[in-house]
PDB file of C-alpha atoms in Angstrom:
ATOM      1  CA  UNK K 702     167.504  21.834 129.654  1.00 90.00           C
ATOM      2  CA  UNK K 703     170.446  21.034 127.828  1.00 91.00           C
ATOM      3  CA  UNK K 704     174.014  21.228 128.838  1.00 93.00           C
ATOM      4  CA  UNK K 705     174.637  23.513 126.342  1.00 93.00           C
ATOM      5  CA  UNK K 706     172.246  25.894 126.870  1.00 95.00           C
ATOM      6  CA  UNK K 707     173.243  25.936 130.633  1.00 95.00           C
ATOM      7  CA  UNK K 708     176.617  27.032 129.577  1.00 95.00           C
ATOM      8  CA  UNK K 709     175.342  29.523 127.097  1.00 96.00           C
ATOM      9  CA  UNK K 710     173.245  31.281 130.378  1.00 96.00           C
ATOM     10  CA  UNK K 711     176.898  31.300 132.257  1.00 96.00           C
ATOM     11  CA  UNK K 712     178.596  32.899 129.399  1.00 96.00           C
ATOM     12  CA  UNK K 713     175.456  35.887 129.176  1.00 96.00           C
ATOM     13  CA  UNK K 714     175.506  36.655 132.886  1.00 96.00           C
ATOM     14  CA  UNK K 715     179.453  36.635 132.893  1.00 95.00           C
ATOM     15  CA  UNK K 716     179.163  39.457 130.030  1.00 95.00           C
ATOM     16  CA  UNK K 717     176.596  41.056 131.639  1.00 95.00           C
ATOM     17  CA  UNK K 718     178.996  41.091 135.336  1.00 95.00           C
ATOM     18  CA  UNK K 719     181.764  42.447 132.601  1.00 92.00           C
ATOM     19  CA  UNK K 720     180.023  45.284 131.000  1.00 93.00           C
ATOM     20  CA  UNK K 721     178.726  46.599 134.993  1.00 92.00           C
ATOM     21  CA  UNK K 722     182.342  46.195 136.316  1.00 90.00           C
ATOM     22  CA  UNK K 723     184.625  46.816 133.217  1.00 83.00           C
ATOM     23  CA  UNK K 724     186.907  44.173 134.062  1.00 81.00           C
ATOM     24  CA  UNK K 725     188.016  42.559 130.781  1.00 84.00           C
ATOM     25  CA  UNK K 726     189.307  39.486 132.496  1.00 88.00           C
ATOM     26  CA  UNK K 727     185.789  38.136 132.650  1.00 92.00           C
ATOM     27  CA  UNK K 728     185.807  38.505 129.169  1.00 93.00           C
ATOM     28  CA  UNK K 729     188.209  36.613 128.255  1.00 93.00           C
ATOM     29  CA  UNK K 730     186.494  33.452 131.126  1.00 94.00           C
ATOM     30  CA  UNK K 731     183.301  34.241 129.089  1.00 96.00           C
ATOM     31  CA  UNK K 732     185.405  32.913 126.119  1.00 96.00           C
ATOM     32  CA  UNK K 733     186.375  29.694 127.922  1.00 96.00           C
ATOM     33  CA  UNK K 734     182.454  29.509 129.011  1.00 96.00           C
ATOM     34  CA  UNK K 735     181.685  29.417 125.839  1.00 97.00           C
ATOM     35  CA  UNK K 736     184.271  26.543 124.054  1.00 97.00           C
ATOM     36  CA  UNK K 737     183.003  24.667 126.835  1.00 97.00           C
ATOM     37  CA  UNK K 738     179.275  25.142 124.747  1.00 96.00           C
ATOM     38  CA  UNK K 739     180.427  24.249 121.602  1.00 97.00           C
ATOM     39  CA  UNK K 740     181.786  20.988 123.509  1.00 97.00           C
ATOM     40  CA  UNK K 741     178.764  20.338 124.565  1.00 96.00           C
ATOM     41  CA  UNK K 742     176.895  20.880 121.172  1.00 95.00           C
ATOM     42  CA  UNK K 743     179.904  18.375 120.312  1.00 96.00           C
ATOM     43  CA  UNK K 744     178.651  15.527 122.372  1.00 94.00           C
ATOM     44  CA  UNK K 745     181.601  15.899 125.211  1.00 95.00           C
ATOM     45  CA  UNK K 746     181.210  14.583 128.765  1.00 96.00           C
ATOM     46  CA  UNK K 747     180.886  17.064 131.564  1.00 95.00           C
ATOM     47  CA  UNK K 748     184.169  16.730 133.058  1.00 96.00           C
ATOM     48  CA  UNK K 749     185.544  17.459 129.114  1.00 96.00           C
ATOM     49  CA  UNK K 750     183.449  20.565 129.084  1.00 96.00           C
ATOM     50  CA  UNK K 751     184.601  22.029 132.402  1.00 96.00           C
ATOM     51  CA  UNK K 752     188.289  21.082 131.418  1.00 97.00           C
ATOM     52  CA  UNK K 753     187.716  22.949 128.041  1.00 97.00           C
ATOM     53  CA  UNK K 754     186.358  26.011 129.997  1.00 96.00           C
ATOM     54  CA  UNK K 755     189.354  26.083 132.571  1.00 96.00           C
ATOM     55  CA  UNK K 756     191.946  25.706 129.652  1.00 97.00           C
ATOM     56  CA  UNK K 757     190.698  27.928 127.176  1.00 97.00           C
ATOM     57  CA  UNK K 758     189.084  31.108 129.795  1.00 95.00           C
ATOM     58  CA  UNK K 759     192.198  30.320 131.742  1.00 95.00           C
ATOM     59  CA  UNK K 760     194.487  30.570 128.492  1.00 95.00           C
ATOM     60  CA  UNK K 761     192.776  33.646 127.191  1.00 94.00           C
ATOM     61  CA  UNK K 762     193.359  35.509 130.725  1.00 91.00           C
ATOM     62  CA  UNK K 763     197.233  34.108 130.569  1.00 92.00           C
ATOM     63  CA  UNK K 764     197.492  35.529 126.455  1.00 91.00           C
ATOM     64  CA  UNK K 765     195.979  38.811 127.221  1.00 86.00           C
ATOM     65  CA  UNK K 766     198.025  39.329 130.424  1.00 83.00           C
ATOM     66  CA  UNK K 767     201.272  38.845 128.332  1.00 85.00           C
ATOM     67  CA  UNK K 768     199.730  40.900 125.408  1.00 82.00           C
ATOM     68  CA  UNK K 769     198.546  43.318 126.290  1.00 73.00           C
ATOM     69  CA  UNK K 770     200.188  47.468 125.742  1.00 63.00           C
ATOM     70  CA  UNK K 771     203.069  47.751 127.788  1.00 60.00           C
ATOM     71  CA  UNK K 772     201.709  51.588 127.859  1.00 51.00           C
ATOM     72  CA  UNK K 773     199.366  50.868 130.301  1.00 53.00           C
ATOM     73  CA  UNK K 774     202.021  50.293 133.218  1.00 60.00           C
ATOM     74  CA  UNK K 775     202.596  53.918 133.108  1.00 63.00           C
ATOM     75  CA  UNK K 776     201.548  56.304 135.873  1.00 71.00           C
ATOM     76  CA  UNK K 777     198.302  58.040 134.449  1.00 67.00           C
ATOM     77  CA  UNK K 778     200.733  61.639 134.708  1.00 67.00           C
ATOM     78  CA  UNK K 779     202.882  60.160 132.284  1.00 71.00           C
ATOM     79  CA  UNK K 780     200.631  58.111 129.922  1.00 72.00           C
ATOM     80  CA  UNK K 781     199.978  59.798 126.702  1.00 71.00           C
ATOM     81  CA  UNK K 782     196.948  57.197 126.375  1.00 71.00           C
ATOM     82  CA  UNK K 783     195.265  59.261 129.666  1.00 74.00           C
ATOM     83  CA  UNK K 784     196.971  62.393 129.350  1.00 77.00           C
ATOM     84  CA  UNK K 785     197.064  64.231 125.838  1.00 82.00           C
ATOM     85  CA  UNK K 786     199.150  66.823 127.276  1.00 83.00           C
ATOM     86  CA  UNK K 787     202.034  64.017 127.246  1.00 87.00           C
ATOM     87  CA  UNK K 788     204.555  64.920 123.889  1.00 86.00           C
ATOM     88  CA  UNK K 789     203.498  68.216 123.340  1.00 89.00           C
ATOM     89  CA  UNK K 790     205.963  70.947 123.100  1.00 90.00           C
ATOM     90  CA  UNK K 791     206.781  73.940 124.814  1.00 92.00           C
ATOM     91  CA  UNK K 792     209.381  77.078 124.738  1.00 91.00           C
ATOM     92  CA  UNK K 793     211.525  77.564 127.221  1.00 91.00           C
ATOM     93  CA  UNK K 794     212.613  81.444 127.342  1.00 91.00           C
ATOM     94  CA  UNK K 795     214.343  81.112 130.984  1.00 91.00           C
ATOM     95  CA  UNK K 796     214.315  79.263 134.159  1.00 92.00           C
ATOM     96  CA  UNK K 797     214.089  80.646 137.716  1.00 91.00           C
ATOM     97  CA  UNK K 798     217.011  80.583 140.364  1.00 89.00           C
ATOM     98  CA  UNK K 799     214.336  77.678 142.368  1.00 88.00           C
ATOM     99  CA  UNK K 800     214.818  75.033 139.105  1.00 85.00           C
ATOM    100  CA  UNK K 801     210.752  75.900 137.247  1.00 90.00           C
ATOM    101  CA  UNK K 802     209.901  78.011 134.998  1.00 92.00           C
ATOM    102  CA  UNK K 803     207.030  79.633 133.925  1.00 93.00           C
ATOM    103  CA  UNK K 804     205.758  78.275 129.927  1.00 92.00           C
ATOM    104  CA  UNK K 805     202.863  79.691 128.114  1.00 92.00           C
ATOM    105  CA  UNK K 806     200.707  76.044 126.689  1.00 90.00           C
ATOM    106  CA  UNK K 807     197.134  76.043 125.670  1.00 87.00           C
ATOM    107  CA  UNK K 808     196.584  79.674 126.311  1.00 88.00           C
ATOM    108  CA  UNK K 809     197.751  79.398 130.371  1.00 89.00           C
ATOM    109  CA  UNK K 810     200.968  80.233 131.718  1.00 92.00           C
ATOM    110  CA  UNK K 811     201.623  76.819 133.195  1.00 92.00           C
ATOM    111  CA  UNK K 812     204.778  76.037 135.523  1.00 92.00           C
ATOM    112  CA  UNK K 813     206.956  73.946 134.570  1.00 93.00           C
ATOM    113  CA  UNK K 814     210.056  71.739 136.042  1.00 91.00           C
ATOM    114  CA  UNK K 815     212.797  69.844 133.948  1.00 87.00           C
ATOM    115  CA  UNK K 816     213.060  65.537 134.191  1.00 80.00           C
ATOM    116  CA  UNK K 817     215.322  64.180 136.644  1.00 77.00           C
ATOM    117  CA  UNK K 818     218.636  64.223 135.025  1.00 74.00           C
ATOM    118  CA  UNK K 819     218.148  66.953 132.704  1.00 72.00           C
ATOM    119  CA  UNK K 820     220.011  70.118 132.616  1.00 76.00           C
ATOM    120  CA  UNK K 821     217.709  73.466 132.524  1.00 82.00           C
ATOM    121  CA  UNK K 822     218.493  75.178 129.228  1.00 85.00           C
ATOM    122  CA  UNK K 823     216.573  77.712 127.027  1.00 88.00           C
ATOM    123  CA  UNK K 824     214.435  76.599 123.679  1.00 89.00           C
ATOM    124  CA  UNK K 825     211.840  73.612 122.625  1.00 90.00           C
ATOM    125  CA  UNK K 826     210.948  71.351 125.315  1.00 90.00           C
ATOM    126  CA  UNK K 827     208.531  68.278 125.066  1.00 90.00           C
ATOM    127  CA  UNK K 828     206.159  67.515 128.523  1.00 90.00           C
ATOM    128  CA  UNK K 829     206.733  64.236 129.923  1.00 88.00           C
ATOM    129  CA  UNK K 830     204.525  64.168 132.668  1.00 87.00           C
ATOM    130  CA  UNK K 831     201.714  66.540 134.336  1.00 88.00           C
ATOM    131  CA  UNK K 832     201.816  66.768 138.012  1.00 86.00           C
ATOM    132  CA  UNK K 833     198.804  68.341 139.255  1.00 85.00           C
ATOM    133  CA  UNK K 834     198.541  71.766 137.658  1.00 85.00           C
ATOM    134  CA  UNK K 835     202.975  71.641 136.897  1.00 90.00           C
ATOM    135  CA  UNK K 836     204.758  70.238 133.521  1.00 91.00           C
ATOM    136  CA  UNK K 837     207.386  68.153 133.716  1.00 90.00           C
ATOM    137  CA  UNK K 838     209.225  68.799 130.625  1.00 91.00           C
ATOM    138  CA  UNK K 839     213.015  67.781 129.254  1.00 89.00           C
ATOM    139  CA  UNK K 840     214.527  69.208 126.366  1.00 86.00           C
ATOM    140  CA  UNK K 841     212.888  68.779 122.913  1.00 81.00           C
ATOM    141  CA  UNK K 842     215.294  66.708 120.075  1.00 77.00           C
ATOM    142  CA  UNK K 843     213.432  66.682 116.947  1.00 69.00           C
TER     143      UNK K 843
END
């Protein structure tokens, strides 16, 4: 069997671990798996191939660490990418002496606290973050 065919098993079974576990790190050494089959359809010794896998699967994981959406650091209460609820608006008509309030949002009377650092007041407010079955909201500036 050639060496390039051996690599090209490696790279399908790596793809195949990635799609069961979701981890898109393996990905990216599936990528590296694979320049190191194209050096080996280029004629390369061994020790080349497994230097071009290490470089280029271990470059890929470096790139896509450093690239990838900041967004996704985010608690999942506060990530708009998890939680749609994130940026929507709400009206304020008063707060109660304990610092919530009670908002009506998507047909529920929800309760609702202001951010840390922001002053209850009356009108538009915008959720920041959901906390269980509470908003988190600070005042909306269009």
């Amino acid at each position: 069997m050639a060496e390039s065919t051996v690599w090209w098993l490696i790279t399908g079974c790596v793809i195949a671990i990635e799609l069961l576990t979701g981890t898109f790190y393996l990905l990216m050494l599936a990528i590296g798996l694979a320049a190191a089959a194209l050096s080996a359809h280029a004629g390369l010794a061994l020790t080349a191939q497994i230097g071009v896998a290490a470089v280029v699967g271990g470059g890929a994981v470096v790139a896509w660490h450093r690239l990838r959406p900041q967004s996704s650091t985010l608690r999942a209460s506060a990530n708009h990418d998890v939680n749609l609820d994130i940026g929507e608006t709400v009206q304020v008509e008063a707060w109660h002496p304990d610092g919530t309030t009670t908002v009506k949002y998507r047909g529920a009377q929800w309760t609702a606290v202001h951010g840390s650092g922001v002053l209850p007041s009356t009108g538009a407010h915008r959720i920041v973050e959901v906390r269980g079955s509470q908003l988190v909201i600070e005042k909306f500036e269009p």
